[in-house]
PDB file of C-alpha atoms and ligand atoms in Angstrom:
ATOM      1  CA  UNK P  20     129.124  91.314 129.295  1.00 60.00           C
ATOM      2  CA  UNK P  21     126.655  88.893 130.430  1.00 69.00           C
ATOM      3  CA  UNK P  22     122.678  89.443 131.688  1.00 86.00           C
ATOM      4  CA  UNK P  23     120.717  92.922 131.509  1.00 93.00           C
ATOM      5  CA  UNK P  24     123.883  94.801 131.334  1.00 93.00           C
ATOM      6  CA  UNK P  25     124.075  93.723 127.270  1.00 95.00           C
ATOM      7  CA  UNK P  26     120.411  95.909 127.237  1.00 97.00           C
ATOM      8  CA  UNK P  27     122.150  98.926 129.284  1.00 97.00           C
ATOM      9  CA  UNK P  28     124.986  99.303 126.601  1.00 97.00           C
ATOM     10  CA  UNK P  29     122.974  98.746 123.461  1.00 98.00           C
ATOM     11  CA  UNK P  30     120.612 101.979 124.697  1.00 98.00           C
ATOM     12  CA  UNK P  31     123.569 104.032 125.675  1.00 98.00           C
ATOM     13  CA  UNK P  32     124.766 103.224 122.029  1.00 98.00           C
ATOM     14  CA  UNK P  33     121.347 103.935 120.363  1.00 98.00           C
ATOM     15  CA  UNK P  34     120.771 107.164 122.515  1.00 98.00           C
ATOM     16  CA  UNK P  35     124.295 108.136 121.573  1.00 98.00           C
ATOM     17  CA  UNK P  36     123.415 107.435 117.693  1.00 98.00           C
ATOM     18  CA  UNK P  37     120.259 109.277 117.460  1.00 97.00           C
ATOM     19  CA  UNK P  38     121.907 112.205 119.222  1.00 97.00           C
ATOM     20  CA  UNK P  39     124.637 112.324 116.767  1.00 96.00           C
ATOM     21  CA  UNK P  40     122.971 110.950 113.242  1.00 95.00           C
ATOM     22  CA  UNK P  41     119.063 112.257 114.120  1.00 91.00           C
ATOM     23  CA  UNK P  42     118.879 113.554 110.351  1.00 91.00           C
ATOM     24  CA  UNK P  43     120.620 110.340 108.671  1.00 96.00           C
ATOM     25  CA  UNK P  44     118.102 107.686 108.740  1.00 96.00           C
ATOM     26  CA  UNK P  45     120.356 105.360 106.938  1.00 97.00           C
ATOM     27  CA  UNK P  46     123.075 105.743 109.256  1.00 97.00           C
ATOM     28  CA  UNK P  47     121.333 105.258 112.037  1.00 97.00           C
ATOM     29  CA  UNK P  48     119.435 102.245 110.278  1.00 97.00           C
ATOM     30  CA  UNK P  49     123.347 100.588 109.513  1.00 97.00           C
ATOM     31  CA  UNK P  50     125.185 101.422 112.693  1.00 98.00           C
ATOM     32  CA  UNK P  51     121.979 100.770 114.811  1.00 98.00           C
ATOM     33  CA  UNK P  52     121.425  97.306 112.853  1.00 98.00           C
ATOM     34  CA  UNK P  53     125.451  96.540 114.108  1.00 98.00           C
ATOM     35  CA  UNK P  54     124.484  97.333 117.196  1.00 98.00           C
ATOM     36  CA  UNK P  55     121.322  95.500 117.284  1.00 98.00           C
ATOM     37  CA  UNK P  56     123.365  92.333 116.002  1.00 97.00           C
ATOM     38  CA  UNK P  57     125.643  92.547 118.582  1.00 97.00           C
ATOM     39  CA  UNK P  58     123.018  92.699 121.468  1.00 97.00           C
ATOM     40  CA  UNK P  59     120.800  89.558 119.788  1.00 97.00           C
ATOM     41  CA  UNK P  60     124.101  87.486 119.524  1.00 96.00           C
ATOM     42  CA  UNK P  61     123.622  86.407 122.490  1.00 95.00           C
ATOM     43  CA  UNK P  62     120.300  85.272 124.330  1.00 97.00           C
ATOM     44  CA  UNK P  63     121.300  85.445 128.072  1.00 95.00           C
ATOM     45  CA  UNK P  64     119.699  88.824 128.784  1.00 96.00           C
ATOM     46  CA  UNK P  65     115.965  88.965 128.711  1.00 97.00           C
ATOM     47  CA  UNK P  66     114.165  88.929 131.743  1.00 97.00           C
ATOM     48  CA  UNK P  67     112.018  85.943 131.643  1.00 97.00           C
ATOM     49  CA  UNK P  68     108.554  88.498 132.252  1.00 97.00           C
ATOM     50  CA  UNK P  69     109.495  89.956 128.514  1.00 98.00           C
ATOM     51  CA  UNK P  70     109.621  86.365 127.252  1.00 98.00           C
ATOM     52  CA  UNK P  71     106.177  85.431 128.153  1.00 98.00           C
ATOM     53  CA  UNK P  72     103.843  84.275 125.144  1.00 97.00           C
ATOM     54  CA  UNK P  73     100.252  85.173 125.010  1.00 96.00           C
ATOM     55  CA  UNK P  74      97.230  82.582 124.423  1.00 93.00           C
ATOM     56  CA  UNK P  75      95.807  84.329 121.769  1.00 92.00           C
ATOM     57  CA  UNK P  76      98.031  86.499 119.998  1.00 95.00           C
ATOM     58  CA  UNK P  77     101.924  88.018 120.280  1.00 97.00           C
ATOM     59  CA  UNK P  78     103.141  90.002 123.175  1.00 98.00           C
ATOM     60  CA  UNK P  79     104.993  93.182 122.780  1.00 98.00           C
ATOM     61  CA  UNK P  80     106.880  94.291 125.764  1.00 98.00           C
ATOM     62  CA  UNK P  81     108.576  97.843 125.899  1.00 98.00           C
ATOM     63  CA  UNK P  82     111.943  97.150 127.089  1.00 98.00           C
ATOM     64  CA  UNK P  83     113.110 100.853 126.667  1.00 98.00           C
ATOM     65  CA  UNK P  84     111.453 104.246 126.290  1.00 98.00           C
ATOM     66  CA  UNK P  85     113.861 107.159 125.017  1.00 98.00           C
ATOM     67  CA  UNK P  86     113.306 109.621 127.445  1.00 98.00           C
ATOM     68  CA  UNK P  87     112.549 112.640 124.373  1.00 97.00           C
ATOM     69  CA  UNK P  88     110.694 109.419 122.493  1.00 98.00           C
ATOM     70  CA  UNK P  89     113.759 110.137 119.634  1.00 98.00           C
ATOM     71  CA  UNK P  90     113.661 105.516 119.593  1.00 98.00           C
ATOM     72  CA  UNK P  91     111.876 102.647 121.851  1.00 98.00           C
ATOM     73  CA  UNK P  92     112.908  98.968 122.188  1.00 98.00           C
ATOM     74  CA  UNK P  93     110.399  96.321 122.177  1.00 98.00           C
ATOM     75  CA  UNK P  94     110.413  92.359 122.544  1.00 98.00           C
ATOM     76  CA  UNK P  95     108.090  90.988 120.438  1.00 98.00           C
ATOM     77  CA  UNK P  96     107.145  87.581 121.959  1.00 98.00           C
ATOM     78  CA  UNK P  97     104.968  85.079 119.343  1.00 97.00           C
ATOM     79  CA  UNK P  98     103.654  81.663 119.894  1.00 97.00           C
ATOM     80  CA  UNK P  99     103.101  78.618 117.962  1.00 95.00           C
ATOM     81  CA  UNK P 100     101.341  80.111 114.880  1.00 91.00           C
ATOM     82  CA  UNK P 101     101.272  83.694 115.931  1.00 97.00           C
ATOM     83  CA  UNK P 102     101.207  86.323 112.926  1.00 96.00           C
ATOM     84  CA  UNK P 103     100.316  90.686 113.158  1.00 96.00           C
ATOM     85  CA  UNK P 104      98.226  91.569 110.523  1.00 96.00           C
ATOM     86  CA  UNK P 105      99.970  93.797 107.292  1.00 97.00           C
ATOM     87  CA  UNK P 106     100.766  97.084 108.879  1.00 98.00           C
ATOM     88  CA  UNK P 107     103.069  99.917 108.614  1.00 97.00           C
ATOM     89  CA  UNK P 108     105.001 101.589 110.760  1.00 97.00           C
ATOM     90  CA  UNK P 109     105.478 105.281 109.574  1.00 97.00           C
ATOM     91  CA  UNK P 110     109.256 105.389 111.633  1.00 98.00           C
ATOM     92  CA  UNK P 111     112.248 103.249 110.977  1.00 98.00           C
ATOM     93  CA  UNK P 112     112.970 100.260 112.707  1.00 98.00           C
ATOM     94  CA  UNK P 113     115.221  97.366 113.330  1.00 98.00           C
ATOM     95  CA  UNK P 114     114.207  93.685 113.937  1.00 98.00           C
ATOM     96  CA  UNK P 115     116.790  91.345 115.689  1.00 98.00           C
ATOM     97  CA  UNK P 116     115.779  87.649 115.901  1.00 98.00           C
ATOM     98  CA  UNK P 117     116.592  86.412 119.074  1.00 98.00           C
ATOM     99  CA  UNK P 118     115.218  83.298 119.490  1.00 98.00           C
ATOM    100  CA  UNK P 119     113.290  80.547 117.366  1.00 98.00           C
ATOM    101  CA  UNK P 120     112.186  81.996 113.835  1.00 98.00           C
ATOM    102  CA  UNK P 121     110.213  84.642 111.949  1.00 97.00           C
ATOM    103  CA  UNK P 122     109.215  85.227 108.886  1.00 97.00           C
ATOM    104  CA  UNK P 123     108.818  88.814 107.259  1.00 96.00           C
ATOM    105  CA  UNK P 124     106.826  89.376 104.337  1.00 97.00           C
ATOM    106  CA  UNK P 125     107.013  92.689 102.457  1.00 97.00           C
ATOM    107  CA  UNK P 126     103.760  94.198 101.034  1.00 97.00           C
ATOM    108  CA  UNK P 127     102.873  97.164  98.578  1.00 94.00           C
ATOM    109  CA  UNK P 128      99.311  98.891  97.653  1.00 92.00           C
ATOM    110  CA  UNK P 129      98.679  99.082  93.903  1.00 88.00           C
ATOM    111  CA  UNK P 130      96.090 101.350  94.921  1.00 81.00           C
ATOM    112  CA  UNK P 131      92.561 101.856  96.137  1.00 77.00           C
ATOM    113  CA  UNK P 132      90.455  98.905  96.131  1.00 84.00           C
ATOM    114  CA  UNK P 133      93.060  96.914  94.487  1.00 92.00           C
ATOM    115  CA  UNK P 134      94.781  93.996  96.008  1.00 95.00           C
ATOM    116  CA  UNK P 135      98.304  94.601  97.960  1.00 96.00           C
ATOM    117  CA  UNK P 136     101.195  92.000  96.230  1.00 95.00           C
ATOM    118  CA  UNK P 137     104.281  90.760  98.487  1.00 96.00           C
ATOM    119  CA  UNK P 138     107.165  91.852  97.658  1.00 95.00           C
ATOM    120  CA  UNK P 139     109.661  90.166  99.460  1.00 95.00           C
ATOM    121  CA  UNK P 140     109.708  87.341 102.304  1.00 97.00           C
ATOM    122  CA  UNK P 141     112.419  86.129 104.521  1.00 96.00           C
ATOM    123  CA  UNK P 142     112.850  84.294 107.355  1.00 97.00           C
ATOM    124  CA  UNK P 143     115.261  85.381 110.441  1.00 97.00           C
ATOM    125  CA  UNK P 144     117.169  83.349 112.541  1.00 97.00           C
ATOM    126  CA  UNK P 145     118.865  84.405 115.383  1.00 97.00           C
ATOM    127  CA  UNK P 146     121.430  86.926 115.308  1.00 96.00           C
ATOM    128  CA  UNK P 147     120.104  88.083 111.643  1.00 97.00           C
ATOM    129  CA  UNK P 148     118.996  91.791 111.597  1.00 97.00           C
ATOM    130  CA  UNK P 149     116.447  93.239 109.286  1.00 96.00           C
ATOM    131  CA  UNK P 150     115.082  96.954 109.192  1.00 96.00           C
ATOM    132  CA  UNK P 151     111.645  98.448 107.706  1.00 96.00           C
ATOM    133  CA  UNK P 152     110.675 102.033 107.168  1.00 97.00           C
ATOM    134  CA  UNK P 153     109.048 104.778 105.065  1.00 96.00           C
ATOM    135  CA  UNK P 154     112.383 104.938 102.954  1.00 96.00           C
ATOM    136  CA  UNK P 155     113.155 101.751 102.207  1.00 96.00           C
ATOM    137  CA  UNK P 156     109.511  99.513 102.331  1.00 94.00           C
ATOM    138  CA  UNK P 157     106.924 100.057 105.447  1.00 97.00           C
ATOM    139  CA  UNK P 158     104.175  97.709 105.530  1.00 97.00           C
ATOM    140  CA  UNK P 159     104.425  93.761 105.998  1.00 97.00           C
ATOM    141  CA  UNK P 160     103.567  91.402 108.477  1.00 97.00           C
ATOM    142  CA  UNK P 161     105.759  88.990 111.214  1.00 96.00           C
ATOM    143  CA  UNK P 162     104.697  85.603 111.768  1.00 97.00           C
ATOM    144  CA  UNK P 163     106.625  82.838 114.032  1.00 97.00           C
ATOM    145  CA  UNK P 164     108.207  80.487 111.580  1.00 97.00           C
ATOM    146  CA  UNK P 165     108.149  77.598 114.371  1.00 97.00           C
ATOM    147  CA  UNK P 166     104.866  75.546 114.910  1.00 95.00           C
ATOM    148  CA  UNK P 167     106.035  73.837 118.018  1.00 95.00           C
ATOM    149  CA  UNK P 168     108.410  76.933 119.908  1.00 96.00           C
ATOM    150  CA  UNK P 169     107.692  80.669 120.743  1.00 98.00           C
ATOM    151  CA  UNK P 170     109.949  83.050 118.854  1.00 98.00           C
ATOM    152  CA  UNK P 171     111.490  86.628 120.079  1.00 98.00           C
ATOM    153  CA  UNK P 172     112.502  89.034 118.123  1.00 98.00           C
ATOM    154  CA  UNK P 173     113.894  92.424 119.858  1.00 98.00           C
ATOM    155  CA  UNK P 174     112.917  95.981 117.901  1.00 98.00           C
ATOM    156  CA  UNK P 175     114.068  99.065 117.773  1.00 98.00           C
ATOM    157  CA  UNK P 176     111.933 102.118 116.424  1.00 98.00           C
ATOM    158  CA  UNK P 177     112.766 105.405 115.697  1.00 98.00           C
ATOM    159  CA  UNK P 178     109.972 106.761 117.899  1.00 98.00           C
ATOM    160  CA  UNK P 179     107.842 105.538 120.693  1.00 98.00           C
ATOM    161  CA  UNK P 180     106.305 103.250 118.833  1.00 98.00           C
ATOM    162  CA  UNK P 181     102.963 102.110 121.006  1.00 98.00           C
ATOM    163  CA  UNK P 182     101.733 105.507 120.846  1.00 98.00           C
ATOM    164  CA  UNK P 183     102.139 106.221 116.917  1.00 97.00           C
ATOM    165  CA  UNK P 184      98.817 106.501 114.956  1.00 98.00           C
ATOM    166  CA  UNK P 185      99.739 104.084 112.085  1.00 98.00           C
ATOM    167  CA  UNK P 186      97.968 101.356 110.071  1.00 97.00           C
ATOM    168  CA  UNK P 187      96.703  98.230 109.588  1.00 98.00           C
ATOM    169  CA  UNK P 188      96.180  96.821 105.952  1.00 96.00           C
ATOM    170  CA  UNK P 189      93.562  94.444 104.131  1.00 95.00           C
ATOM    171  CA  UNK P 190      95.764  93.034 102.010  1.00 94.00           C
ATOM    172  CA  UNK P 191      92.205  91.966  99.655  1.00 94.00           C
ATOM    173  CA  UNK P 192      91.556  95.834  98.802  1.00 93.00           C
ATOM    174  CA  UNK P 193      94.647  97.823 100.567  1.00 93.00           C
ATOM    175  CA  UNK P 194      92.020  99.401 103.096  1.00 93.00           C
ATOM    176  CA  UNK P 195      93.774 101.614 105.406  1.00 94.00           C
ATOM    177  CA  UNK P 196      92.419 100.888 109.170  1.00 97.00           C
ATOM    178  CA  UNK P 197      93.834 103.029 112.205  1.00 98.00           C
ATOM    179  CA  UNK P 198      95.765 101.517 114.635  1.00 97.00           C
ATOM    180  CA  UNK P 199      97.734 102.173 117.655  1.00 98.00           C
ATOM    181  CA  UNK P 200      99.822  99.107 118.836  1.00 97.00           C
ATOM    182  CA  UNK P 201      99.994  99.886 122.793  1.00 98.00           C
ATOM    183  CA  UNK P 202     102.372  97.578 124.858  1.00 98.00           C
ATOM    184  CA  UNK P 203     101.498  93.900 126.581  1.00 98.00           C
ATOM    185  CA  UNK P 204     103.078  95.679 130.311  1.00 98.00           C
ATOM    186  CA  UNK P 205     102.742  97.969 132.563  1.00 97.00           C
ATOM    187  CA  UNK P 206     106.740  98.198 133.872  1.00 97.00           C
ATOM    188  CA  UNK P 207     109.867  98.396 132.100  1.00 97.00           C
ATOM    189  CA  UNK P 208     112.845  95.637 133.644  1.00 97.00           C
ATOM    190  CA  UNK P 209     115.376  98.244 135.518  1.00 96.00           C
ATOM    191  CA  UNK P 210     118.654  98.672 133.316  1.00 96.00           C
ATOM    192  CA  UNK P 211     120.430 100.681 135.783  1.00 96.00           C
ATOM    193  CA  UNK P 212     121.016  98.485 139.257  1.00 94.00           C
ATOM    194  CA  UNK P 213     124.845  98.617 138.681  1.00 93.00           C
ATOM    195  CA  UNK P 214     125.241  97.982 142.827  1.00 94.00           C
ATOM    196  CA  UNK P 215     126.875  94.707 142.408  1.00 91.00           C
ATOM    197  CA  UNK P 216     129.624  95.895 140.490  1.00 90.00           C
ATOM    198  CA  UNK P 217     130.359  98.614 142.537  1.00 95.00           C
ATOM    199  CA  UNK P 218     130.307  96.687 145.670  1.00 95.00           C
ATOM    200  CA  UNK P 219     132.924  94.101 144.307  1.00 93.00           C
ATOM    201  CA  UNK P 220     135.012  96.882 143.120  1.00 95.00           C
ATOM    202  CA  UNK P 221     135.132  98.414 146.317  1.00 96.00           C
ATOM    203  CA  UNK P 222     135.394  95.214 147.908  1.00 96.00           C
ATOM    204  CA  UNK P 223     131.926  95.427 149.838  1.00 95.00           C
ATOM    205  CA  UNK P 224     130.120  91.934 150.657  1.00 92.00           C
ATOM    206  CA  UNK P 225     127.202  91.381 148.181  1.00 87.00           C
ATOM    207  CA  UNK P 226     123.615  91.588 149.124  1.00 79.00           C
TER     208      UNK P 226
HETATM  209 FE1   FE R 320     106.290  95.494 112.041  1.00 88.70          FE
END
């Protein structure tokens, strides 16, 4: 299954998952990460408009919207040297490299006024899956490990994650900043323009 129609089938899956495992975080974080592998195995699917870099800092393009906001999907689109600040996320997620290099490092507040210490660091390449969230360690930051080549990464969160109220972190005293993430576009690519297939199936020219 080649092209958008990889995207189409890893939301059914999700939207079936959080319909059937909405109270089992870790279920959804283990069968959604096999899912999310499976999609980021391959790198023949994303529109080229959701692979755009910005000059200044990384893109994030919603992909996918959950109709009841239960997840969202998200291509997060760095360039040479691109980094987020620490933040949190307050909602589970899953981070699928796609393309390039990133490197996640883990942070935790030893309270107020106190400096936050990194507790763990790796670096994704594609096809690897990692996941943050409340449960399991919330708050780190995503830089492109490539100096020369933009990196993607596709997430999934268990919300609609550009409109959460959530966080931003100095990682010098642990200050707590708001922070609501937004998106980089205004349209979402179209999933659902199966005509093609049904024409050759009924044996109708193509467009
Ligand atoms: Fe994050």
């Amino acid at each position: 299954m080649g092209g958008i129609a990889g995207l189409r089938s890893f939301v059914q899956d999700i939207t079936k998952l959080v319909g059937t495992s909405a109270n089992d975080e870790a279920a959804i974080r283990q069968y959604g990460g096999e899912m999310l592998s499976k999609l980021v195995s391959a790198d023949d699917w994303l529109p080229e408009s959701f692979a755009q870099p910005g000059p200044a800092s990384y893109r994030q393009y919603l992909l996918w919207c959950d109709p009841q906001e239960r997840f969202s999907v998200v291509s997060f689109v760095w360039g040479p040297g691109q980094t987020t600040p620490v933040h949190d996320h307050t909602v589970w997620g899953l981070v699928g490299m796609l393309r390039g290099a990133e490197i996640g490092v883990g942070y935790e507040i030893r309270g107020d006024g106190k400096s936050m210490v990194k507790t763990t660091e790796e670096t994704l390449t594609p096809g690897a899956v990692c996941a943050v969230s409340p449960t399991i360690g919330d708050i780190h930051t995503v830089s492109n490990a490539l100096a020369d080549r933009v990196s993607i990464s596709i997430h999934v969160y268990g919300a609609n994650i550009g409109a959460i109220a959530r966080h931003t972190y100095d990682a010098n005293t642990s200050r707590q900043k708001d922070f609501v993430s937004g998106y980089s576009n205004d349209s979402v690519p179209n999933l659902f323009d199966r005509s093609e297939e049904v024409r050759a199936a009924i044996g109708v020219a193509s467009k």
